[in-house]
Coordinates of C-alpha atoms in Angstrom, one line a residue:
X25 CA -0.5 -37.2 -10.7
X26 CA -2.0 -34.6 -8.4
X27 CA -0.8 -36.5 -5.3
X28 CA 2.7 -36.6 -6.7
X29 CA 2.7 -32.9 -7.2
X30 CA 1.2 -32.4 -3.7
X31 CA 3.9 -34.4 -2.1
X32 CA 6.6 -32.6 -4.0
X33 CA 5.3 -29.2 -3.4
X34 CA 4.6 -29.9 0.3
X35 CA 8.2 -30.9 0.7
X36 CA 9.8 -28.2 -1.4
X37 CA 7.6 -25.3 -0.3
X38 CA 8.7 -25.7 3.3
X39 CA 8.5 -22.2 4.7
X40 CA 8.3 -20.6 8.1
X41 CA 5.0 -19.7 9.7
X42 CA 5.3 -16.1 8.7
X43 CA 5.7 -16.9 5.1
X44 CA 2.9 -19.4 5.2
X45 CA 0.6 -16.7 6.7
X46 CA 1.6 -14.2 4.1
X47 CA 1.0 -16.7 1.3
X48 CA -2.4 -17.5 2.8
X49 CA -3.2 -13.8 2.9
X50 CA -2.1 -13.2 -0.7
X51 CA -4.2 -16.0 -1.9
X52 CA -7.2 -14.8 0.1
X53 CA -7.0 -11.4 -1.7
X54 CA -7.6 -13.2 -5.0
X55 CA -11.2 -14.0 -4.0
X56 CA -12.2 -10.6 -5.3
X57 CA -11.0 -11.8 -8.7
X58 CA -12.5 -15.3 -8.8
X59 CA -14.1 -14.8 -12.2
X60 CA -11.1 -13.5 -14.2
X61 CA -8.9 -16.2 -12.5
X62 CA -11.4 -18.9 -13.5
X63 CA -11.5 -17.6 -17.1
X64 CA -7.7 -17.5 -17.2
X65 CA -7.4 -21.1 -16.1
X66 CA -10.2 -22.2 -18.5
X67 CA -8.5 -20.4 -21.4
X68 CA -5.2 -22.0 -20.4
X69 CA -6.8 -25.4 -20.5
X70 CA -8.2 -24.6 -24.0
X71 CA -4.7 -23.8 -25.1
X72 CA -3.7 -27.3 -23.9
X73 CA -6.4 -28.9 -26.1
X74 CA -5.3 -26.9 -29.1
X75 CA -1.7 -28.0 -28.5
X76 CA -2.7 -31.6 -28.5
X77 CA -4.7 -31.1 -31.8
X78 CA -1.8 -29.3 -33.5
X79 CA 0.6 -32.1 -32.4
X80 CA -1.8 -34.7 -33.7
X81 CA -2.2 -33.0 -37.1
X82 CA 1.6 -32.5 -37.5
X83 CA 2.4 -36.2 -36.5
X84 CA -0.4 -37.5 -38.8
X85 CA 0.7 -35.4 -41.8
X86 CA 4.4 -36.3 -41.4
X87 CA 3.6 -40.0 -41.2
X88 CA 1.5 -39.8 -44.4
X89 CA 4.3 -38.0 -46.2
X90 CA 7.3 -40.0 -45.0
X91 CA 5.9 -43.5 -44.5
X92 CA 2.9 -43.7 -46.7
X93 CA 4.4 -41.1 -49.2
X94 CA 1.0 -39.6 -49.8
X95 CA 0.4 -35.8 -50.1
X96 CA -3.3 -35.8 -50.7
X97 CA -4.3 -34.3 -47.4
X98 CA -1.5 -31.8 -46.9
X99 CA -3.5 -28.7 -47.9
X100 CA -6.3 -29.7 -45.4
X101 CA -3.7 -30.2 -42.7
X102 CA -2.1 -26.9 -43.3
X103 CA -5.5 -25.2 -43.3
X104 CA -6.4 -26.6 -39.9
X105 CA -2.9 -25.8 -38.5
X106 CA -3.4 -22.2 -39.6
X107 CA -6.9 -22.1 -38.1
X108 CA -5.7 -23.6 -34.8
X109 CA -2.7 -21.2 -34.7
X110 CA -5.0 -18.2 -35.2
X111 CA -7.3 -19.6 -32.5
X112 CA -4.4 -20.2 -30.2
X113 CA -3.2 -16.6 -30.7
X114 CA -6.7 -15.2 -29.9
X115 CA -7.1 -17.4 -26.8
X116 CA -3.6 -16.4 -25.6
X117 CA -4.5 -12.7 -26.0
X118 CA -7.7 -13.2 -24.0
X119 CA -5.8 -15.2 -21.3
X120 CA -3.4 -12.3 -21.0
X121 CA -6.2 -9.8 -20.6
X122 CA -8.0 -11.7 -17.9
X123 CA -4.8 -12.6 -16.1
X124 CA -3.8 -8.9 -16.0
X125 CA -7.3 -8.1 -14.6
X126 CA -6.7 -10.4 -11.7
X127 CA -3.8 -8.4 -10.5
X128 CA -5.4 -5.1 -11.4
X129 CA -8.5 -5.8 -9.3
X130 CA -6.4 -6.9 -6.3
X131 CA -4.0 -3.9 -6.6
X132 CA -6.8 -1.4 -6.8
X133 CA -8.6 -2.9 -3.8
X134 CA -5.4 -3.0 -1.8
X135 CA -4.6 0.6 -2.5
X136 CA -8.1 1.6 -1.4
X137 CA -7.7 -0.5 1.7
X138 CA -4.3 1.0 2.6
X139 CA -5.7 4.6 2.2
X140 CA -8.8 3.7 4.2
X141 CA -6.7 2.1 7.0
X142 CA -4.4 5.2 7.2
X143 CA -7.5 7.4 7.3
X144 CA -8.9 5.4 10.2
X145 CA -5.7 5.3 12.1
X146 CA -5.2 9.0 11.8
X147 CA -2.3 11.4 10.9
X148 CA -0.3 10.5 14.0
X149 CA 0.0 6.9 12.9
X150 CA 1.0 8.1 9.4
X151 CA 3.9 10.0 11.0
X152 CA 5.4 6.8 12.5
X153 CA 7.0 6.2 9.1
X154 CA 8.5 8.6 6.6
X155 CA 6.2 9.8 3.7
X156 CA 8.5 8.0 1.3
X157 CA 7.9 4.6 2.9
X158 CA 4.1 5.1 2.6
X159 CA 4.4 6.2 -1.0
X160 CA 6.6 3.2 -1.7
X161 CA 4.0 0.9 -0.1
X162 CA 1.2 2.4 -2.1
X163 CA 3.0 2.4 -5.5
X164 CA 6.0 0.0 -5.7
X165 CA 5.1 -2.6 -3.1
X166 CA 1.5 -3.0 -4.3
X167 CA 2.8 -3.1 -7.9
X168 CA 5.1 -5.9 -7.0
X169 CA 2.1 -8.1 -6.3
X170 CA 1.0 -7.9 -10.0
X171 CA 3.0 -10.9 -11.3
X172 CA 2.0 -13.1 -8.4
X173 CA -1.7 -12.7 -9.3
X174 CA -1.4 -12.4 -13.1
X175 CA 1.3 -15.1 -13.6
X176 CA 2.2 -17.2 -10.6
X177 CA -1.3 -18.0 -9.3
X178 CA -2.9 -19.0 -12.6
X179 CA 0.3 -21.0 -13.4
X180 CA -0.2 -23.0 -10.2
X181 CA -3.4 -24.4 -11.7
X182 CA -1.8 -24.8 -15.2
X183 CA 1.1 -26.8 -13.8
X184 CA -1.5 -29.5 -12.8
X185 CA -4.1 -29.1 -15.6
X186 CA -1.9 -29.2 -18.7
X187 CA 0.4 -32.1 -17.7
X188 CA -2.6 -34.2 -16.7
X189 CA -4.3 -33.5 -20.1
X190 CA -1.1 -34.5 -21.9
X191 CA -0.7 -37.7 -19.8
X192 CA -4.2 -38.7 -20.7
X193 CA -3.3 -38.8 -24.5
X194 CA 0.3 -40.1 -24.0
X195 CA -0.4 -43.1 -21.8
X196 CA -2.7 -44.8 -24.5
X197 CA 0.2 -44.5 -26.9
X198 CA 3.0 -45.7 -24.6
X199 CA 2.9 -46.4 -20.9
X200 CA 6.7 -46.1 -20.6
X201 CA 6.7 -42.7 -22.2
X202 CA 3.9 -41.6 -19.8
X203 CA 5.9 -43.0 -16.9
X204 CA 9.0 -41.1 -17.9
X205 CA 7.1 -37.9 -18.1
X206 CA 5.4 -38.6 -14.7
X207 CA 8.6 -39.4 -12.9
X208 CA 10.7 -36.7 -14.3
X209 CA 8.1 -33.9 -13.9
X210 CA 8.7 -33.4 -10.1
X211 CA 12.4 -33.0 -10.6
X212 CA 12.0 -29.6 -12.2
X213 CA 10.1 -27.9 -9.3
X214 CA 12.2 -29.7 -6.8
X215 CA 15.5 -28.3 -8.1
X216 CA 13.8 -25.0 -8.8
X217 CA 13.1 -24.6 -5.1
X218 CA 16.5 -25.9 -4.0
X219 CA 18.2 -23.3 -6.2
X220 CA 15.9 -20.5 -5.2
X221 CA 15.6 -21.2 -1.4
X222 CA 17.3 -17.9 -0.7
X223 CA 14.9 -16.0 -3.0
X224 CA 12.4 -15.0 -0.3
X225 CA 15.1 -13.6 1.9
X226 CA 16.8 -11.8 -1.0
X227 CA 13.4 -10.3 -2.1
X228 CA 12.7 -9.2 1.5
X229 CA 16.1 -7.4 1.7
X230 CA 15.4 -5.9 -1.7
X231 CA 12.0 -4.6 -0.6
X232 CA 13.5 -3.1 2.6
X233 CA 16.3 -1.5 0.6
X234 CA 13.6 0.1 -1.7
X235 CA 11.7 1.4 1.3
X236 CA 14.9 3.0 2.7
X237 CA 15.8 4.5 -0.7
X238 CA 12.2 5.9 -1.2
X239 CA 12.0 7.4 2.3
X240 CA 15.5 8.9 2.2
X241 CA 15.1 10.3 -1.3
X242 CA 11.6 11.8 -0.6
X243 CA 12.8 13.4 2.6
X244 CA 15.9 15.0 0.9
X245 CA 13.8 16.3 -2.0
X246 CA 11.3 17.9 0.4
X247 CA 14.2 19.6 2.3
X248 CA 16.3 20.5 -0.8
X249 CA 16.0 24.2 -0.2
X250 CA 17.3 23.8 3.3
X251 CA 20.2 21.6 2.2
X252 CA 21.2 24.2 -0.4
X253 CA 21.0 27.0 2.1
X254 CA 23.4 25.3 4.4
X255 CA 25.6 23.9 1.6
X256 CA 24.9 20.3 2.6
X257 CA 23.7 19.0 -0.8
X258 CA 27.0 17.5 -1.8
X259 CA 27.3 15.3 1.3
X260 CA 23.6 14.3 0.8
X261 CA 24.4 13.3 -2.8
X262 CA 27.0 11.0 -1.5
X263 CA 24.6 9.4 1.0
X264 CA 21.9 9.0 -1.8
X265 CA 24.6 7.3 -3.9
X266 CA 25.4 5.0 -1.1
X267 CA 21.7 4.0 -0.5
X268 CA 21.2 3.7 -4.3
X269 CA 24.2 1.4 -4.5
X270 CA 22.8 -0.8 -1.8
X271 CA 19.5 -1.0 -3.7
X272 CA 21.4 -1.9 -6.9
X273 CA 23.3 -4.6 -5.1
X274 CA 20.1 -6.1 -3.7
X275 CA 18.4 -6.0 -7.1
X276 CA 21.3 -7.8 -8.7
X277 CA 21.1 -10.5 -6.0
X278 CA 17.5 -11.2 -6.8
X279 CA 18.2 -11.2 -10.6
X280 CA 21.1 -13.6 -10.1
X281 CA 18.8 -16.1 -8.3
X282 CA 16.2 -15.7 -11.0
X283 CA 18.6 -16.4 -13.8
X284 CA 20.2 -19.3 -12.0
X285 CA 16.8 -20.9 -11.4
X286 CA 15.8 -20.5 -15.0
X287 CA 19.1 -22.1 -16.2
X288 CA 18.5 -25.1 -13.9
X289 CA 14.9 -25.5 -15.1
X290 CA 16.0 -25.5 -18.8
X291 CA 18.8 -28.0 -18.0
X292 CA 16.5 -30.6 -16.4
X293 CA 13.7 -30.0 -19.0
X294 CA 16.3 -30.7 -21.8
X295 CA 17.6 -33.8 -20.0
X296 CA 14.1 -35.2 -19.5
X297 CA 13.1 -34.6 -23.2
X298 CA 16.4 -36.1 -24.3
X299 CA 15.7 -39.2 -22.2
X300 CA 12.3 -39.5 -23.8
X301 CA 13.7 -39.0 -27.3
X302 CA 16.3 -41.7 -26.8
X303 CA 13.6 -44.2 -25.7
X304 CA 11.3 -43.3 -28.7
X305 CA 14.3 -43.5 -31.1
X306 CA 15.4 -46.9 -29.9
X307 CA 11.8 -48.2 -29.9
X308 CA 11.2 -46.9 -33.5
X309 CA 14.5 -48.6 -34.6
X310 CA 13.2 -51.8 -32.9
X311 CA 16.1 -52.0 -30.4
X312 CA 13.5 -51.8 -27.6
X313 CA 10.1 -53.5 -27.5
X314 CA 8.4 -52.3 -24.4
X315 CA 5.8 -49.8 -23.5
X316 CA 3.6 -49.8 -26.7
X317 CA 1.2 -52.5 -25.5
X318 CA 2.7 -55.2 -27.9
X319 CA 2.2 -53.1 -31.0
X320 CA 5.1 -52.0 -33.2
X321 CA 5.8 -48.3 -32.7
X322 CA 4.7 -46.1 -35.5
X323 CA 6.2 -42.8 -36.7
X324 CA 2.9 -41.2 -35.7
X325 CA 3.1 -42.4 -32.1
X326 CA 6.8 -41.4 -31.7
X327 CA 6.3 -38.0 -33.2
X328 CA 3.1 -37.3 -31.4
X329 CA 4.7 -38.1 -28.0
X330 CA 7.9 -36.2 -28.9
X331 CA 6.0 -33.1 -30.0
X332 CA 4.0 -33.1 -26.7
X333 CA 7.0 -33.6 -24.5
X334 CA 8.2 -30.0 -24.5
X335 CA 4.7 -28.8 -23.9
X336 CA 4.4 -31.1 -20.9
X337 CA 7.4 -29.5 -19.2
X338 CA 6.5 -25.9 -20.3
X339 CA 4.1 -25.2 -17.5
X340 CA 6.7 -26.4 -15.0
X341 CA 9.4 -24.2 -16.6
X342 CA 7.0 -21.2 -16.6
X343 CA 6.2 -21.8 -12.9
X344 CA 10.0 -21.7 -12.3
X345 CA 10.2 -18.5 -14.2
X346 CA 7.4 -17.0 -12.1
X347 CA 8.7 -18.4 -8.8
X348 CA 10.6 -15.2 -8.1
X349 CA 7.2 -13.4 -8.3
X350 CA 6.0 -15.4 -5.3
X351 CA 9.1 -14.5 -3.3
X352 CA 8.8 -10.9 -4.3
X353 CA 5.1 -10.8 -3.4
X354 CA 5.7 -12.3 0.0
X355 CA 8.4 -9.8 0.8
X356 CA 6.3 -6.9 -0.5
X357 CA 3.2 -8.0 1.4
X358 CA 4.7 -8.1 4.8
X359 CA 4.4 -4.4 5.6
X360 CA 1.0 -4.2 3.9
X361 CA -0.3 -7.1 6.0
X362 CA 1.0 -5.4 9.1
X363 CA -0.9 -2.3 8.3
X364 CA -4.2 -3.7 7.1
X365 CA -4.3 -6.1 10.2
X366 CA -4.2 -3.1 12.6
X367 CA -7.4 -3.2 14.6
X368 CA -9.9 -0.5 13.9
X369 CA -13.2 0.4 15.6
X370 CA -16.4 -1.4 14.8
X371 CA -18.3 1.6 13.4
X372 CA -21.6 -0.3 13.4
X373 CA -21.5 -0.4 17.3
X374 CA -20.3 3.2 17.7
X375 CA -22.3 6.2 18.8
X376 CA -23.2 9.5 17.3
X377 CA -23.5 12.9 19.0
X378 CA -26.9 14.6 19.3
X379 CA -27.2 17.9 17.3
X380 CA -29.3 19.5 20.0
X381 CA -27.1 18.8 23.0
X382 CA -24.3 21.3 23.8
X383 CA -20.8 19.9 23.8
X384 CA -19.2 18.8 27.0
X385 CA -15.8 17.2 27.3
X386 CA -14.5 15.5 30.5
X387 CA -11.2 13.8 31.1
X388 CA -10.6 11.5 34.1
X389 CA -7.1 9.9 34.5
X390 CA -6.7 10.3 30.8
X391 CA -3.3 9.0 29.5
X392 CA -2.5 9.5 25.8
X393 CA -0.3 6.8 24.2
X394 CA 1.4 6.5 20.9
X395 CA 0.6 3.7 18.5
X396 CA 3.3 1.5 20.0
X397 CA 1.7 1.8 23.5
X398 CA 4.2 4.3 25.0
X399 CA 2.6 6.9 27.3
X400 CA 3.1 10.4 26.0
X401 CA 1.2 12.6 28.5
X402 CA -1.1 12.1 31.5
X403 CA -2.8 11.2 33.6
X404 CA -4.9 14.4 32.9
X405 CA -8.2 15.6 34.5
X406 CA -10.2 18.5 33.1
X407 CA -13.7 19.6 32.1
X408 CA -14.7 21.7 29.1
X409 CA -18.2 22.8 28.1
X410 CA -19.5 24.6 25.0
X411 CA -18.8 28.4 25.2
X412 CA -15.7 28.2 27.4
X413 CA -12.5 29.7 26.0
X414 CA -9.5 27.7 27.2
X415 CA -5.8 28.4 26.6
X416 CA -3.1 25.7 27.1
X417 CA 0.4 27.1 28.1
X418 CA 3.7 25.4 28.9
X419 CA 7.2 25.1 27.7
X420 CA 8.0 23.5 24.3
X421 CA 7.8 19.8 24.7
X422 CA 5.4 19.9 27.7
X423 CA 2.7 18.1 25.8
X424 CA 0.3 20.8 24.5
X425 CA 0.2 19.5 20.9
X426 CA -0.2 15.9 22.0
X427 CA -3.1 16.9 24.2
X428 CA -4.9 18.6 21.2
X429 CA -4.1 15.7 19.0
X430 CA -5.5 13.4 21.6
X431 CA -8.7 15.4 21.7
X432 CA -9.0 15.0 18.0
X433 CA -8.8 11.3 18.3
X434 CA -5.4 10.9 16.6
X435 CA -3.9 8.8 19.5
X436 CA -5.1 5.8 21.4
X437 CA -5.6 6.4 25.2
X438 CA -6.2 4.9 28.6
X439 CA -8.5 6.2 31.2
X440 CA -11.6 8.1 30.3
X441 CA -12.3 10.9 27.8
X442 CA -16.0 11.5 27.3
X443 CA -17.9 13.8 24.9
X444 CA -21.4 14.3 26.1
X445 CA -21.0 11.2 28.3
X446 CA -19.8 9.1 25.4
X447 CA -16.2 7.7 25.3
X448 CA -14.3 9.3 22.5
X449 CA -13.1 5.8 21.4
X450 CA -16.7 4.8 21.0
X451 CA -17.7 7.8 19.0
X452 CA -17.9 7.8 15.3
X453 CA -15.1 10.0 13.8
X454 CA -17.5 11.7 11.4
X455 CA -19.9 12.6 14.2
X456 CA -17.1 14.1 16.3
X457 CA -15.4 16.0 13.4
X458 CA -18.6 17.6 12.4
X459 CA -18.5 19.5 15.8
X460 CA -14.9 20.6 15.4
X461 CA -12.9 23.3 13.6
X462 CA -9.2 22.5 13.7
X463 CA -6.2 24.7 12.9
X464 CA -2.8 22.8 13.3
X465 CA 0.4 24.7 13.8
X466 CA 1.5 23.8 10.3
X467 CA -1.7 23.6 8.2
X468 CA -1.5 21.7 4.9
X469 CA -3.8 23.2 2.3
X470 CA -5.2 21.2 -0.6
X471 CA -3.3 21.5 -3.9
X472 CA -4.9 24.1 -6.1
X473 CA -5.6 27.8 -6.3
X474 CA -6.7 30.0 -3.4
X475 CA -10.2 30.2 -4.9
X476 CA -10.4 26.4 -5.2
X477 CA -9.3 26.0 -1.6
X478 CA -12.3 28.1 -0.4
X479 CA -14.6 26.3 -2.9
X480 CA -13.9 22.9 -1.4
X481 CA -15.5 24.0 1.9
X482 CA -18.1 26.3 0.4
X483 CA -18.7 25.8 -3.3
X484 CA -21.1 28.7 -3.6
X485 CA -18.7 31.3 -2.2
X486 CA -18.2 34.3 -4.5
X487 CA -14.9 36.2 -5.1
X488 CA -16.2 39.0 -3.0
X489 CA -16.8 36.5 -0.1
X490 CA -13.3 35.2 -0.5
X491 CA -11.8 38.7 -0.4
X492 CA -13.8 39.4 2.8
X493 CA -12.4 36.3 4.5
X494 CA -8.9 37.2 3.5
X495 CA -9.5 40.8 4.8
X496 CA -10.5 39.4 8.2
X497 CA -7.1 37.7 8.6
X498 CA -5.1 40.6 7.1
X499 CA -4.1 38.6 4.0
X500 CA -6.1 40.5 1.3
X501 CA -3.3 43.1 0.6
X502 CA -0.7 40.4 0.3
X503 CA -2.7 38.3 -2.1
X504 CA -3.4 41.3 -4.3
X505 CA 0.3 41.8 -4.8
X506 CA 0.5 38.5 -6.7
X507 CA -0.3 38.7 -10.4
X508 CA -2.6 35.7 -10.3
X509 CA -4.3 36.9 -7.0
X510 CA -7.1 34.3 -6.2
X511 CA -5.8 32.0 -9.0
X512 CA -2.4 31.7 -7.2
X513 CA -1.4 28.0 -6.9
X514 CA -0.8 26.7 -3.4
X515 CA 0.6 23.2 -2.8
X516 CA 0.1 20.9 0.2
X517 CA 3.0 22.5 2.0
X518 CA 1.8 26.0 1.2
X519 CA 4.5 26.6 -1.5
X520 CA 3.8 29.9 -3.1
X521 CA 3.2 31.6 0.3
X522 CA 5.2 32.4 3.3
X523 CA 4.7 30.3 6.5
X524 CA 2.7 33.1 8.1
X525 CA 0.6 33.7 5.0
X526 CA -0.2 30.0 4.7
X527 CA -1.3 29.9 8.3
X528 CA -3.5 32.9 7.8
X529 CA -5.0 31.5 4.6
X530 CA -5.9 28.3 6.6
X531 CA -7.5 30.5 9.2
X532 CA -9.5 32.4 6.6
X533 CA -10.9 29.1 5.3
X534 CA -11.6 27.9 8.8
X535 CA -13.7 31.0 9.5
X536 CA -16.2 29.7 6.9
X537 CA -17.2 27.0 9.4
X538 CA -19.5 27.4 12.3
X539 CA -18.7 24.6 14.8
X540 CA -19.3 24.2 18.6
X541 CA -15.5 23.8 19.3
X542 CA -12.4 25.5 17.8
X543 CA -9.1 23.7 18.4
X544 CA -6.0 25.6 17.4
X545 CA -2.3 24.8 17.9
X546 CA -0.1 27.9 18.1
X547 CA -2.2 29.9 15.7
X548 CA 0.0 33.0 15.9
X549 CA 3.4 31.3 16.1
X550 CA 4.7 32.5 12.6
X551 CA 3.1 36.0 12.6
X552 CA 4.4 39.4 13.4
X553 CA 2.9 41.4 16.4
X554 CA 0.3 43.3 14.2
X555 CA -1.0 40.1 12.6
X556 CA -0.9 38.3 16.0
X557 CA -3.4 40.8 17.4
X558 CA -5.6 40.6 14.4
X559 CA -5.7 36.8 14.4
X560 CA -6.3 36.6 18.1
X561 CA -9.2 39.0 17.8
X562 CA -10.7 36.9 15.0
X563 CA -10.3 33.7 17.1
X564 CA -12.0 35.3 20.1
X565 CA -14.9 36.6 18.0
X566 CA -15.3 33.2 16.4
X567 CA -15.5 31.6 19.9
X568 CA -18.1 33.8 21.4
X569 CA -21.1 31.5 20.7
X570 CA -19.1 28.2 20.7
X571 CA -15.8 27.9 22.5
X572 CA -12.2 27.1 21.9
X573 CA -9.2 25.2 23.2
X574 CA -6.0 26.9 22.0
X575 CA -2.3 26.2 22.8
X576 CA -0.2 29.4 22.8
X577 CA 2.9 31.2 24.0
X578 CA 1.2 34.6 23.9
X579 CA 0.8 35.2 27.6
X580 CA -0.3 38.8 27.0
X581 CA -3.6 37.5 25.5
X582 CA -4.6 35.2 28.3
X583 CA -6.8 37.7 30.1
X584 CA -9.4 37.2 27.3
X585 CA -9.6 33.4 28.2
X586 CA -12.1 31.9 30.6
X587 CA -9.6 29.3 31.8
X588 CA -5.9 28.5 31.4
X589 CA -4.4 25.0 31.6
X590 CA -0.7 25.0 32.6
X591 CA 1.3 22.0 31.4
X592 CA 4.6 20.6 32.6
X593 CA 6.2 17.3 31.7
X594 CA 3.0 15.9 30.2
X595 CA 0.7 16.9 33.0
X596 CA -1.7 19.7 33.8
X597 CA -0.2 21.1 36.9
X598 CA -2.4 24.2 37.2
X599 CA -5.8 25.2 35.8
X600 CA -8.1 28.1 36.4
X601 CA -8.7 31.8 35.4
X602 CA -5.7 34.1 35.0
X603 CA -6.7 36.0 38.2
X604 CA -6.5 32.7 40.2
X605 CA -3.2 31.5 38.7
X606 CA -1.5 34.9 39.0
X607 CA 0.1 34.3 42.4
X608 CA 3.7 34.5 43.5
X609 CA 5.5 31.2 43.0
X610 CA 3.0 29.6 40.7
X611 CA 4.1 27.7 37.6
X612 CA 2.0 30.0 35.5
X613 CA 3.9 33.1 36.8
X614 CA 7.2 31.4 36.2
X615 CA 6.3 30.7 32.6
X616 CA 5.1 34.3 32.2
X617 CA 8.4 35.6 33.6
X618 CA 10.3 33.4 31.2
X619 CA 8.2 34.7 28.3
X620 CA 9.0 38.2 29.1

């Protein structure tokens, strides 16, 4: 029996190498749920035993009533049928609980793995796709794996276990009936696959359509205020309708295949049962005398076999009903597998920085690349040591932000970038980040109140301490104008504050840290002249005992810096003190003239 199914399934599950690999990966994830999967299969087998017992009781009772015309044991039979029905209901309930737990365990572990992988790959990799696609992967695509683990995977075991059990009790009654069941069983999965051969492709297109819709919708929602400001919301509504219509069309294509597959399964199951019923009927009426081992067929034998026949095909029909779950899971897992298989450093072999040694950074022929391998800036050569204040200047697009993100370890690189003699790629992120204070150009604050934002970094800070930090960046008076003051809610995109206020709030929180190196990207870009002077003074004061690397367009402030790196087309073309760079014809002087 098992070899018959193996041959059939080997033939009908012919898939390309990519699909085979995805299926192998999906099945490997179930190892974390071996116990609930085993319990689910065991409970399913127990249901099969109960089905056989119920069929036996019904066939025996009917034979006694119809043939022997005896009603002595009817009450006992009804009692046991009731007991078995209740037991079957409880086992079915337990089977559902454990089968759901299989998918729940896998989904939870996958979501944790995706978040961990994104954390390890860094924010620059996360920006290679729209936020809507990542949210779709974490929510919808992972959720689409549930039925594969809770339904399809256990059913693959049931489709062998239950029919085998039934054949064991059918063959002693009639070898012809057993042979009919054995030979017709493979027809159902065979035609199921033939009908649903396009299901995998349709599911893949459906998943891609969902990703596009999620990314497009999330992007338009985040920019809704801008769309309304420029009266573009009507045209975007039309585009959203178009993308949604594509998703609807893909969804209906998948459903059409699912319904067609179910109809075919029902048809062949009905034909097979009808064939068996005809054989049993002619045998009982003595038109046929074959298959019952030379014994006259009894009403019990005929009814017993006929009652078990639908249950024999039921696992196969359920497998067909869940077949679309396999196609859906394969399509949904493709992007997940691509992400989780991204190589990440072996943290066990990586180094840590010494707390006692001052920081020193040296770049030699350093080329920063994106996550697709394209060179962004470089080759660069520079040296920074703790206590030095460095400004990076250059036109927009010259590579200043990429350089800072490269120092933070957000991009892969070629060449050499060492921190205290250790390659940055061989340095544990936690050890490196403990030495840094970072202020991006568009800081994202944690969702919560202003008071909670400070408390995340320094839980013991008092309200007076918070007001002191806000005063340093010139934000105290602005916050006092809000009715909620320190209880004002701030979202991840600083909603509730202006751009400049959000930037200064992030600076106030950053000032709580005492780190050897401060990295800031255009820290005064969204501020007026008065606040620019205040923030610049705060930054310089913060860098006295440590040091900083700051990108800026504020050329009037560069005299306070120890060194200036001038960038052009992804390279540092000049570096040195302002007094050295301030010569006629230098790139630095050209940039300064343009600034004025």
